[in-house]
Coordinates of C-alpha atoms in Angstrom, one line a residue:
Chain A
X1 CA 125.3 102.9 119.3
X2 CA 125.0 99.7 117.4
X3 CA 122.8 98.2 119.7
X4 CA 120.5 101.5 119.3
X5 CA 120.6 101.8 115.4
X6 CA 119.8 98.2 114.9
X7 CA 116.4 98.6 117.7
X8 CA 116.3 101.6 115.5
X9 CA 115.6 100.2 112.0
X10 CA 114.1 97.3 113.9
X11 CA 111.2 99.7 115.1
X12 CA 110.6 101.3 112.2
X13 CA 109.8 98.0 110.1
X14 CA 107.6 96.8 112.6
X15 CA 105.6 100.1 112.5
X16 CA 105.7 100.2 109.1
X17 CA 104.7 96.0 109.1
X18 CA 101.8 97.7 111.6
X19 CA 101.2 100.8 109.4
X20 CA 100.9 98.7 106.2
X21 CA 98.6 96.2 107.6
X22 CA 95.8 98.7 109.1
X23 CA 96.8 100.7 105.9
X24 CA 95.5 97.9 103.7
X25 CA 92.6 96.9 105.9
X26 CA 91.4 100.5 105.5
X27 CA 91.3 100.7 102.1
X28 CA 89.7 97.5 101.7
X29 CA 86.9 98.4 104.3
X30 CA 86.4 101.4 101.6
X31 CA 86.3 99.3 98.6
X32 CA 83.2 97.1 100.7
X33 CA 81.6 100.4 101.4
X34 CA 81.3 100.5 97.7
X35 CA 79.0 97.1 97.8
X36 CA 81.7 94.9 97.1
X37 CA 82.6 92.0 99.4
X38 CA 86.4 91.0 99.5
X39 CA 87.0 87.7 100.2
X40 CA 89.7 85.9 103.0
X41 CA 92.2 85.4 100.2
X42 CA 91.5 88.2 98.1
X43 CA 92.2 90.3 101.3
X44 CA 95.8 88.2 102.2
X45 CA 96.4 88.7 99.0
X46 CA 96.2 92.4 99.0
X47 CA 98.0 93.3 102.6
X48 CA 100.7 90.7 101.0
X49 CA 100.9 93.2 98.1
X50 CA 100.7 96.1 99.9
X51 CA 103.6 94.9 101.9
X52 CA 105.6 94.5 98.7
X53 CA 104.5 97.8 97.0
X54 CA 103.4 100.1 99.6
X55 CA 106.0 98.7 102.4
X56 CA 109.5 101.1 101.1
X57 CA 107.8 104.3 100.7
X58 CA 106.3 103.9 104.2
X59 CA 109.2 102.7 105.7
X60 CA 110.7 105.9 104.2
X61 CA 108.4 108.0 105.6
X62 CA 108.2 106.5 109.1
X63 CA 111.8 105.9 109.8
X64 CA 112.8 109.7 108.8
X65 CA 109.6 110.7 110.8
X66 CA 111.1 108.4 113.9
X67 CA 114.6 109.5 113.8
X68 CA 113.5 113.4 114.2
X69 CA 110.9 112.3 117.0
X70 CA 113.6 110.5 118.5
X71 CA 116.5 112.9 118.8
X72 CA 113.5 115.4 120.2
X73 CA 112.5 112.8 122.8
X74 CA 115.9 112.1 123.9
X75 CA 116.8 115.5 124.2
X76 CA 113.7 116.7 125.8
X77 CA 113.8 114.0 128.6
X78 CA 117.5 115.2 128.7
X79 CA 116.9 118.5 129.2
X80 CA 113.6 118.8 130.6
X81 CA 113.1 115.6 132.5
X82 CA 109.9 113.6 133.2
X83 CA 109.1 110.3 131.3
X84 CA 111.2 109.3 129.0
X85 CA 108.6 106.4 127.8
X86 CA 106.1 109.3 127.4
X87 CA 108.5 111.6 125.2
X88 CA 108.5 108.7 122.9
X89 CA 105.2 108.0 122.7
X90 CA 104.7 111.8 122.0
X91 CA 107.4 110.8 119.3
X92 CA 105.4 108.5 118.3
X93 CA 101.9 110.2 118.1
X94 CA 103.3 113.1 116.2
X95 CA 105.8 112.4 113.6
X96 CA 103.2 110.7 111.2
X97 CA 100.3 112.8 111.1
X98 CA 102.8 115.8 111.2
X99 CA 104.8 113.9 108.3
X100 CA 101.3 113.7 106.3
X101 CA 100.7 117.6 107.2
X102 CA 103.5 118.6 105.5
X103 CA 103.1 116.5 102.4
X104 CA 99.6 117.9 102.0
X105 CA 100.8 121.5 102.9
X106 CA 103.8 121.3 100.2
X107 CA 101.9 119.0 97.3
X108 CA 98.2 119.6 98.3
X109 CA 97.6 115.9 99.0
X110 CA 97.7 113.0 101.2
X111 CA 99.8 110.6 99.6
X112 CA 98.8 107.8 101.9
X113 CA 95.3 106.9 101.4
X114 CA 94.4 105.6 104.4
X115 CA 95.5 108.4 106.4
X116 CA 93.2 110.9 104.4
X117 CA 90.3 110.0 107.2
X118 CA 90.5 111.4 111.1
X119 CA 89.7 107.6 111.6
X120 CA 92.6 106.4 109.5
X121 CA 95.1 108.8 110.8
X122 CA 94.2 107.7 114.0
X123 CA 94.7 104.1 113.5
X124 CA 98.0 104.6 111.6
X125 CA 99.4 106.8 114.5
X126 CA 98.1 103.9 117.0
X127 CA 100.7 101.3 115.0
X128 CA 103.4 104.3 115.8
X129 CA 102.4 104.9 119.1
X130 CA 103.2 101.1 119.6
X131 CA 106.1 100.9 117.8
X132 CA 107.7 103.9 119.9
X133 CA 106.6 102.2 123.1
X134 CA 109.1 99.1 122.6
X135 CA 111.5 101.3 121.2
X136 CA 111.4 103.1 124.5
X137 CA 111.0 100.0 126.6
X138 CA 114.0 98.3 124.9
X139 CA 116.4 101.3 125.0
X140 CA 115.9 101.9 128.7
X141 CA 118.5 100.0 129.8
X142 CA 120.8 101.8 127.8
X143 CA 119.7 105.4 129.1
X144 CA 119.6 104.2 132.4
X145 CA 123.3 103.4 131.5
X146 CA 123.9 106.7 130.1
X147 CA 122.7 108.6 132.7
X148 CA 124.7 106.4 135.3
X149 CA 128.0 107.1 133.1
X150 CA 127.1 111.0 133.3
X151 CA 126.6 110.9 136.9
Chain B
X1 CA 131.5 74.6 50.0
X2 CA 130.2 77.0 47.3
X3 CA 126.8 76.0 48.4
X4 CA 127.3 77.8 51.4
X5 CA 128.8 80.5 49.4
X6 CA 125.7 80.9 47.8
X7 CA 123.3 80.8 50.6
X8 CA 125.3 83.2 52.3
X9 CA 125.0 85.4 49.5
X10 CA 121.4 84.8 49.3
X11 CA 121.2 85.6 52.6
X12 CA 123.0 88.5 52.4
X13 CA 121.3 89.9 49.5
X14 CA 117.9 88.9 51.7
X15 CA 119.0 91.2 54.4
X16 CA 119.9 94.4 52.1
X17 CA 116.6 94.3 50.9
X18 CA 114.6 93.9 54.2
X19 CA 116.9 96.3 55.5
X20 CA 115.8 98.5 52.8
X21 CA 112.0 97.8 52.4
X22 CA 112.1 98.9 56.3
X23 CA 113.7 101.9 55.7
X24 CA 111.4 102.8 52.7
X25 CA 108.3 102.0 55.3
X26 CA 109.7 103.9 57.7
X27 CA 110.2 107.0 55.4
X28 CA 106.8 106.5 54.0
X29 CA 105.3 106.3 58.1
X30 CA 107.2 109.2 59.1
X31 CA 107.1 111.6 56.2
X32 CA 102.8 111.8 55.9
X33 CA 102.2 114.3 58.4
X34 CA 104.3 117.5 59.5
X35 CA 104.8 119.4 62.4
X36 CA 105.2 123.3 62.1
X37 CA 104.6 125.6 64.8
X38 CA 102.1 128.1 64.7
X39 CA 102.3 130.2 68.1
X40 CA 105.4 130.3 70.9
X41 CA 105.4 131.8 74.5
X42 CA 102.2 130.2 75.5
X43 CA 102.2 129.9 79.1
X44 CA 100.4 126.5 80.2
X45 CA 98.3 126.8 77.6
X46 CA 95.3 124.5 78.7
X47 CA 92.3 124.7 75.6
X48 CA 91.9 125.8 72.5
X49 CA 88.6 127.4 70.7
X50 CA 88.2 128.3 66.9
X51 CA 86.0 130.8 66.4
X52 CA 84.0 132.1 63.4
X53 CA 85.9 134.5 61.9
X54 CA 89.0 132.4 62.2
X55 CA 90.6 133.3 65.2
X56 CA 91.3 131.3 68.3
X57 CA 91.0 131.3 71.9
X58 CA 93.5 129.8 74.0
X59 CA 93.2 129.1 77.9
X60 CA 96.4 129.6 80.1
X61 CA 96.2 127.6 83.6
X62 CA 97.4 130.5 84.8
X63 CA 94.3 132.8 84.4
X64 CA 94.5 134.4 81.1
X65 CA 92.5 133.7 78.0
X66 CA 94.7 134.8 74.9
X67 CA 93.6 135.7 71.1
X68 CA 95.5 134.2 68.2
X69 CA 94.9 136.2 65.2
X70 CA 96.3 135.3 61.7
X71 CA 98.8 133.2 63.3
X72 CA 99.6 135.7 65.6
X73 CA 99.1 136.0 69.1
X74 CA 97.6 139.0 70.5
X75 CA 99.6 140.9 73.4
X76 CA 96.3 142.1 75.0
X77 CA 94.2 139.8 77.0
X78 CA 90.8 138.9 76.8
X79 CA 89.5 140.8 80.1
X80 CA 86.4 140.3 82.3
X81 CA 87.7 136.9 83.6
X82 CA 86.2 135.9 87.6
X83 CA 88.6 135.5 90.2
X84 CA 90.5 132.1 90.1
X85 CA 92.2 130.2 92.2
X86 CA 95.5 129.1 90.6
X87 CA 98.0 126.9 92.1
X88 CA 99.4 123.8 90.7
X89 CA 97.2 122.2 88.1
X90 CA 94.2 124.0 89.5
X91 CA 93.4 127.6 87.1
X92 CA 92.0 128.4 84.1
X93 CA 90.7 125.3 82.6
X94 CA 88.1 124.7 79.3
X95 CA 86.7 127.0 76.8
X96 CA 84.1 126.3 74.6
X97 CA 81.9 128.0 72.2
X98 CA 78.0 128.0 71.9
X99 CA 76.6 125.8 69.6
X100 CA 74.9 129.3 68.3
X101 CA 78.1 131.4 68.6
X102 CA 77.6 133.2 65.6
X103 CA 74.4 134.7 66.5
X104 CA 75.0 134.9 70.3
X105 CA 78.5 135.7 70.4
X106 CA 78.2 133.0 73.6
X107 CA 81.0 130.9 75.1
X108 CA 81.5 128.7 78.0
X109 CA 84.4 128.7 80.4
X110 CA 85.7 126.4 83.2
X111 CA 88.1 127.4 86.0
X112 CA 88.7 126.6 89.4
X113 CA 87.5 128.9 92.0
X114 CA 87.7 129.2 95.9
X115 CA 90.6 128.9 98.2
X116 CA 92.9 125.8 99.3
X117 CA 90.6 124.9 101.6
X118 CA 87.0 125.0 99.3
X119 CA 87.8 124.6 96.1
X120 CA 85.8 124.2 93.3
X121 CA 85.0 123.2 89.6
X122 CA 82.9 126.5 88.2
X123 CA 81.6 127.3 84.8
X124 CA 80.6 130.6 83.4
X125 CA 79.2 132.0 80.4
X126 CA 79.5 134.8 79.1
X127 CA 79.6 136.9 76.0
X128 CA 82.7 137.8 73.5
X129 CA 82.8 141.2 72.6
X130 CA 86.0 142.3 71.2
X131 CA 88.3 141.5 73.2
X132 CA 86.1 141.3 76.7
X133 CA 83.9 138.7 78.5
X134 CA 80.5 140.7 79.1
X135 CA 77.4 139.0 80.6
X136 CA 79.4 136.9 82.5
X137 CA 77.0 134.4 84.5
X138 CA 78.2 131.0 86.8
X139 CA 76.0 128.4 85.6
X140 CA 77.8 125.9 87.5
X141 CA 79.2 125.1 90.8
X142 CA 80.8 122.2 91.7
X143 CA 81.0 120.1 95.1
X144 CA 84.4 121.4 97.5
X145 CA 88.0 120.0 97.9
X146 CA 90.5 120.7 99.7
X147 CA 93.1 119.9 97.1
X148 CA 94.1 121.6 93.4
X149 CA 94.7 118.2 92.0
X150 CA 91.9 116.8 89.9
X151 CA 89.6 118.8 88.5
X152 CA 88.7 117.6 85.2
X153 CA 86.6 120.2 84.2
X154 CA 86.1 119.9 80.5
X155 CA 83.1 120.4 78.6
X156 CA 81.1 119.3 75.7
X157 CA 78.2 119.9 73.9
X158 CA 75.2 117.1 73.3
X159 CA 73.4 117.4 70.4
X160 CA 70.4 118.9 72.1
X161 CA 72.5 121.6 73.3
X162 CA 72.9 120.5 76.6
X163 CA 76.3 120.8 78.5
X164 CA 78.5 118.2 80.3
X165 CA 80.8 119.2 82.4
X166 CA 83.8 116.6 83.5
X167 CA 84.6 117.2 87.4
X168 CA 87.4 115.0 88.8
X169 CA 87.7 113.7 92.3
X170 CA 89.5 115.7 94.2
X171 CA 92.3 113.4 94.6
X172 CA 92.2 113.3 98.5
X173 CA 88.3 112.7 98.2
X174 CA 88.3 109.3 95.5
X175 CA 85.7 107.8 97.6
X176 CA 83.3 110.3 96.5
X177 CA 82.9 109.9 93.0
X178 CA 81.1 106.7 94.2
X179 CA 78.9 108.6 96.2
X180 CA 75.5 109.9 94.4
X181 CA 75.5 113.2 96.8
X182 CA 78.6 114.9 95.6
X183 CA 79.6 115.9 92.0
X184 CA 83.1 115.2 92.5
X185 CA 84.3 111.9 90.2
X186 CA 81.3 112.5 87.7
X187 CA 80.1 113.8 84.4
X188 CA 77.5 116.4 84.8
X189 CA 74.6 118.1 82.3
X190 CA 73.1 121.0 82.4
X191 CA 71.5 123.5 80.4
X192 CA 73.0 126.5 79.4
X193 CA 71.6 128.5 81.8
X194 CA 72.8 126.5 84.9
X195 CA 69.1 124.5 85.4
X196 CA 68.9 120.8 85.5
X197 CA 67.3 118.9 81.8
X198 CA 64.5 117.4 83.3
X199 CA 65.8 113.8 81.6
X200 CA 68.8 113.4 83.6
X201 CA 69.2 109.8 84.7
X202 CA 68.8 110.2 88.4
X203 CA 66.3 113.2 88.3
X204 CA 63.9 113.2 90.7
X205 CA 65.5 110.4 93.0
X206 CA 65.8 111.3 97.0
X207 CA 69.7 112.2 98.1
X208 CA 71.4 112.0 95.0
X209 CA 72.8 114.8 92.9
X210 CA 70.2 115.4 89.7
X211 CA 73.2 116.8 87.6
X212 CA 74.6 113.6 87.8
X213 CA 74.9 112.2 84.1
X214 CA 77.8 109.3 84.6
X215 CA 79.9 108.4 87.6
X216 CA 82.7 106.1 88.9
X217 CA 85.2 108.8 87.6
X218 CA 88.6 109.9 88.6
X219 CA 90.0 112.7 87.0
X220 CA 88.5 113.2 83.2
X221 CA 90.3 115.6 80.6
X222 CA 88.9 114.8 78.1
X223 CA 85.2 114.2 76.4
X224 CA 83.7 114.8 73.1
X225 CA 80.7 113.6 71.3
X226 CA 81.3 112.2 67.9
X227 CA 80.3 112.5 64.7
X228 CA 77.7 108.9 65.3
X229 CA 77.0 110.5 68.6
X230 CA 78.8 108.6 71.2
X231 CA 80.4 110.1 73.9
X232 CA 83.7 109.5 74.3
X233 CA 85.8 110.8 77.1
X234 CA 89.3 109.7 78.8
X235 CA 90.4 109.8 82.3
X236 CA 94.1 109.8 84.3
X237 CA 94.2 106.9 85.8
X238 CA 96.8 106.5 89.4
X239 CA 99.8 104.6 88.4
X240 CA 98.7 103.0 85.2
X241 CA 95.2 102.3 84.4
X242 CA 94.3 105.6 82.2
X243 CA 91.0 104.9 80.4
X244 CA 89.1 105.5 77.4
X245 CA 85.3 105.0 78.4
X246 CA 82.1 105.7 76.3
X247 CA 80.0 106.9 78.1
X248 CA 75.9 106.1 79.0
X249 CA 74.0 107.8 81.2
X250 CA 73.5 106.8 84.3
X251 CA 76.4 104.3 84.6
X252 CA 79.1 103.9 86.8
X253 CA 82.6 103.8 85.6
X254 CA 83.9 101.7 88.6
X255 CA 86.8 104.5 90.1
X256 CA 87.9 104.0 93.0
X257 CA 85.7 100.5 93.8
X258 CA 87.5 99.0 90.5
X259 CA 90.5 99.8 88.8
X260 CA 93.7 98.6 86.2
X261 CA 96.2 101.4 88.0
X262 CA 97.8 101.4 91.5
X263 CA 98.5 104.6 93.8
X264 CA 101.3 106.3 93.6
X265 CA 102.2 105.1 96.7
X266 CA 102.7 101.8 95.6
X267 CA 100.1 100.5 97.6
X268 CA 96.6 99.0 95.9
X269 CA 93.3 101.0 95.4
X270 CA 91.2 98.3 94.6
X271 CA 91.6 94.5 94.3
X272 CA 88.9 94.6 91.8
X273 CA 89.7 95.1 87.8
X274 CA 86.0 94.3 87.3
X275 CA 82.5 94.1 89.4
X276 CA 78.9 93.7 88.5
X277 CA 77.0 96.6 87.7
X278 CA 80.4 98.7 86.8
X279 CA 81.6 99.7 83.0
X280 CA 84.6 98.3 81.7
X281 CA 87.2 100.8 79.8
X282 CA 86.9 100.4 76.0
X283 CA 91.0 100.5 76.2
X284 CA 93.7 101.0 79.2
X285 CA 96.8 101.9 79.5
X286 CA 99.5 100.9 81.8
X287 CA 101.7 102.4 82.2
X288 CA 100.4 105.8 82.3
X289 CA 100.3 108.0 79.4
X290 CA 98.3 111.1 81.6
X291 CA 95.7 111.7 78.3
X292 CA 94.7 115.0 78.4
X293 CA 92.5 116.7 75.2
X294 CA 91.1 114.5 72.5
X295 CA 89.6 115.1 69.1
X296 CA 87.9 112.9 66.7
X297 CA 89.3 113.3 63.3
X298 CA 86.6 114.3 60.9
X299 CA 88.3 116.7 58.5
X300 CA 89.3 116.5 54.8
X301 CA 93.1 117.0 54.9
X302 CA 94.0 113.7 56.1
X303 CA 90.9 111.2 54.6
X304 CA 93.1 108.2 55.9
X305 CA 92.5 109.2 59.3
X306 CA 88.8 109.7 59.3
X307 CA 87.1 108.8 62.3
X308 CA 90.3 108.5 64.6
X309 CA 90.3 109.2 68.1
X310 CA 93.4 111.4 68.7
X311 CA 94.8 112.1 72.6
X312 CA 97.0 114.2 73.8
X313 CA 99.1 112.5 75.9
X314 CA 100.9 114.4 78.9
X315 CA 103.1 111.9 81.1
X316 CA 103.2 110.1 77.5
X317 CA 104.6 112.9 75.9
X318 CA 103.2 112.3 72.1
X319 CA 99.9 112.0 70.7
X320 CA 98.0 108.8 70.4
X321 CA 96.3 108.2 67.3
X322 CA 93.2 105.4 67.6
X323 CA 91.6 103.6 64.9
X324 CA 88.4 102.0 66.3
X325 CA 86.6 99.4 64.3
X326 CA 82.7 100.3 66.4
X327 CA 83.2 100.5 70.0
X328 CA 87.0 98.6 69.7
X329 CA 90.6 100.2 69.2
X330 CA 92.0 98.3 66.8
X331 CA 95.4 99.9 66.1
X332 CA 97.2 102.5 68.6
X333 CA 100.1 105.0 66.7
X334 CA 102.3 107.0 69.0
X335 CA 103.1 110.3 67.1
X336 CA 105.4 113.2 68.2
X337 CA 107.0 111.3 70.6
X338 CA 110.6 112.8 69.1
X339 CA 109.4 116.0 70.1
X340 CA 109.5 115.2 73.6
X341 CA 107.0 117.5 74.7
X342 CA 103.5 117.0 77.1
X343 CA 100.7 117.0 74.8
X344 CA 98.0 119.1 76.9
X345 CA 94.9 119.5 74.1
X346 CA 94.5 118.8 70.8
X347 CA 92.0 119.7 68.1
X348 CA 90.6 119.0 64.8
X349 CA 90.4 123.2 63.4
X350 CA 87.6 124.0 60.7
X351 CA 90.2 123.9 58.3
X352 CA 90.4 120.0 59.0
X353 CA 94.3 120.2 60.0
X354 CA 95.0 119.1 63.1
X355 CA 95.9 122.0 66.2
X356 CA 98.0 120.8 69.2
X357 CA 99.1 122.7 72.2
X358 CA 102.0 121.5 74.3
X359 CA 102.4 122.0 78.3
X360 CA 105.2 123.8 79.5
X361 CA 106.0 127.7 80.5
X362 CA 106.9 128.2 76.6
X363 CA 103.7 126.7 75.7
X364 CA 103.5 126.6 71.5
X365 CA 100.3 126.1 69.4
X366 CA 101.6 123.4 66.4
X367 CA 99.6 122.6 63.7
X368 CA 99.7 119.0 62.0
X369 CA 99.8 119.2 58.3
X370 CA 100.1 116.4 55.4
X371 CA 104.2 117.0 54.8
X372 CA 103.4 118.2 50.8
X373 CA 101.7 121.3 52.0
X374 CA 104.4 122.6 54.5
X375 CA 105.9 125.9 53.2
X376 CA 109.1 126.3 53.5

C-alpha cells in the first residue's frame, strides 16, 4: 500500500514534470507564431518558471485525474480481465482531456492554455499516457502478487 | 537629566501635533466627496445612459434594459430587446445614445448573442419610443467563441460620428486577437449603419478584417474619447497586468505576444513585457484591479478633478481616480474602497456629478456628490 501510494505520487510529478514541459514549449511556439523569436535562455527560463507557478495546479489536476483512472483500471482488469498495462494507458489517455472537458463544461473555459488546441491536448495526454505506462509497469509485480494471494 | 526631560517633551508634543495634522488631512481627504444612493434592486446592472429629458437607461447582464425616472426606477421594462444569450458574464452589455439622439430618438446596444458553442459580440440600433426599442437593426456581428468569458463589447463615439466597438478575445481563443482575420481581441469602427468608413487603417488590404481599428487586445471594458480627443480605453488583464492604453489606429497592443500579467493558472503567457512594433500600456496594474467603465471628468461640481480619468474597478472593488499630466498618470486615488463593493461602470451625468453602478444581484445606482450638497 505504501509501496503503491509513493509510485503513486511519484507518477503524477513526473507527468506533471512532462505535462509542464510540453505545456510551456507550447505556449512559447505560440508566442513565435506571433513574430517573436525566444531565445535558449529566455526559453529555460520560462519552463523553469512554469515549473514553479504552473507545476501545483497541474499536479492537482493530474493526480486527482490519476487516482479516479486508476481505481477504474484496477477494477476493470479485476472484473473484466484483459490487459492490465492497457487499462492504464486508457487511464492515462482519458483522465486529462476528460478533466479539461469538464472544466470547460462547468466554467466555459480551458484553464490550461496549452491544452485549448487538438494538437496540445494531444501532446499533454502523450506525457499521461507515459506516465501511466510506468505506473503500470512498476506495479505489476504487486498485482501479480495480489492475484497469487487471491488464488 | 532634565535635558532629556525636555526633548522628551518636545518630542512628545511633536507627535500630538503630527498625530493631529494627519488626522485633520485625513478628514479634509475623506470628507470632499459623498456617496448617496440613488437606485437599489438593480440586478447586474452593466451600463448606464442619460438621456435628454433627464432620465436614464440602465443595462442588466441579464437581458433587461430598465428606465430610471426622477430617481426612480421604473417597474416596466424597456421591450423590443433581440434574443440574448446570457450565461455568466456573457448578456446584456453597452448602451449608448446617438450623437443626434434628440432628433433621432437613436441608441446603440451591445449584447451577446448565439449559443455556447457560437457566440458572439452583436450591436443593434434601434429607436426609443416610450418605453420600446422600434427599428431595431444589427449593425454588427462579431467573429465566434465558444466561451461567455470576454466579450468586451463597449462602445464609443468618434467625433465624426463613427462607432468603435470593444470585442474581447474569447478567452479560450487569445491567440486571435493577434490574428488580422478575426475580430476577436480588437477595437472595431463602423458607421452607424453597420458599413465599413472607408479610412479604416487596414481597409482595402488582402485577408485581414477592414473593421479592424486597433488590436493586440484582451478583454476591453472600457473606452471613451476625451475631451482633447484621445482615445482612451482599459483592458482586464490575466493575473495582474490590467492596462490603460491610448489608443491609435492601426496599432497593436501586444495581448497575448506581450504582456505584464500571468494566467490564472500560474503558468506564463508570454515571456515578453515588451517587443518591437507593439504599444506599451500608459499604466499597469498588478495585481489586478478588473477595470471595468471609465469616465473622464469634465463637469463643474468638482473643478479639482477636471480632466481625471475615473475607473471602475471590479476585482479592485473601489474606483480609481487618475490625474494625468499629457499622456502620463501622475497620481492614482483609490476611492470607495470602504464600500466594499465591485465597481462595474461609472459616469460623469450632464449634471457634472459623478454616477456609479455597483455589480452584484442588488445592484444600486450611487451618485458622487461634493459632501456640502448632500441632503439630509
Amino acid at each position: 500500500m505504501v509501496k503503491t501510494s509513493v509510485l503513486f505520487i511519484g507518477i503524477s510529478l513526473l507527468a506533471t514534470l512532462l505535462v509542464c514541459i510540453v505545456s510551456t514549449q507550447i505556449i512559447l511556439a505560440e508566442v513565435q507564431s506571433f513574430g517573436l523569436s525566444v531565445s535558449i535562455p529566455v526559453r529555460l527560463h520560462a519552463t523553469m518558471t512554469d515549473l514553479v507557478g504552473l507545476g501545483p495546479i497541474l499536479f492537482l489536476i493530474i493526480a486527482s485525474g490519476f487516482l479516479i483512472g486508476f481505481i477504474i483500471a484496477k477494477y476493470a482488469y479485476q472484473f473484466i480481465g484483459g490487459n492490465r498495462t492497457a487499462w492504464f494507458i486508457a487511464a492515462g489517455c482519458t483522465t486529462f482531456p476528460l478533466t479539461m472537458y469538464l472544466i470547460q463544461y462547468t466554467m466555459g473555459l480551458t484553464v490550461i492554455a496549452s491544452a485549448r488546441t487538438p494538437l496540445g491536448l494531444f501532446l499533454i495526454t502523450c506525457c499521461c499516457i507515459v506516465s501511466t505506462w510506468i505506473y503500470a509497469r512498476l506495479t505489476l509485480n504487486n498485482s501479480n502478487d495480489n492475484k497469487t494471494v487471491q488464488n | 537629566m532634565n535635558n532629556n526631560h525636555k526633548m522628551v517633551k518636545r518630542f512628545g508634543i511633536g507627535l500630538c501635533l503630527l498625530v493631529a495634522s494627519t488626522i485633520t488631512y485625513a478628514e479634509t481627504a475623506t470628507t470632499n466627496y459623498q456617496v448617496s444612493t440613488v437606485v437599489n434592486k438593480l440586478k447586474f446592472p452593466w451600463s448606464l445612459a442619460f438621456l435628454p429629458n433627464n432620465d436614464m437607461l440602465v443595462s442588466e447582464r441579464g437581458g433587461s434594459l430598465r428606465m430610471i425616472r426622477d430617481g426612480k426606477l421604473l417597474e416596466q421594462k424597456i421591450t423590443g430587446l433581440p434574443e440574448i444569450y446570457v450565461r455568466g458574464p456573457a448578456g446584456l452589455f453597452d448602451v449608448v445614445l446617438d450623437p443626434n439622439f434628440s432628433s433621432n430618438q437613436k441608441l446603440y446596444i451591445s449584447y451577446s448573442g448565439g449559443s455556447a458553442d457560437n457566440n458572439y459580440v452583436e450591436v443593434i440600433s434601434a429607436t426609443l419610443q416610450d418605453m420600446a426599442l422600434k427599428q431595431t437593426k444589427v449593425i454588427f456581428t462579431g467573429s465566434p467563441r465558444n466561451t461567455p468569458h470576454h466579450h468586451g463589447a463597449r462602445m464609443a463615439f468618434l467625433p465624426d460620428d463613427t462607432l468603435l466597438i470593444t470585442a474581447g478575445d474569447g478567452f479560450n481563443m487569445r491567440d486571435q486577437a493577434q490574428s488580422l482575420d478575426s475580430m476577436l481581441g480588437k477595437v472595431l469602427r463602423i458607421n452607424t449603419d453597420g458599413s465599413i468608413p472607408a479610412d479604416n487603417p487596414f481597409i482595402g488590404e488582402k485577408g485581414i478584417r477592414p473593421e479592424i481599428y486597433t488590436y493586440g487586445h484582451r478583454n476591453p471594458q472600457a473606452i471613451l474619447i476625451s475631451k482633447s480627443n484621445k482615445i482612451w480605453l482599459h483592458e482586464h488583464g490575466p493575473k495582474g497586468g490590467d492596462e490603460l492604453n491610448l489608443l491609435k489606429p492601426g496599432l497593436n497592443y501586444g495581448w497575448p505576444a506581450i504582456t505584464h500579467g500571468i494566467d490564472y493558472s500560474g503558468a506564463i503567457i508570454s515571456p515578453f513585457t515588451e517587443a518591437e512594433c507593439m504599444e506599451q500600456p500608459i499604466k499597469y496594474w498588478i495585481p489586478s484591479i478588473a477595470p471595468a467603465g471609465m469616465t473622464e471628468y469634465q463637469g463643474d461640481i468638482f473643478p479639482q478633478w477636471q480632466g481625471n480619468l475615473f475607473i471602475a474597478a471590479l476585482a479592485g472593488q473601489s474606483v480609481r481616480r487618475l490625474v494625468l499630466d499629457g499622456n502620463k498618470v501622475i497620481e492614482e486615488e483609490v476611492m470607495l474602497a470602504d464600500r466594499n463593493q465591485r465597481i462595474r461602470d461609472i459616469r460623469t451625468g450632464p449634471d457634472g456629478y459623478i454616477y456609479i453602478l455597483t455589480d452584484s444581484p442588488q445592484g444600486q445606482l450611487l451618485k458622487l456628490m461634493p459632501k456640502s450638497t448632500v441632503k439630509h
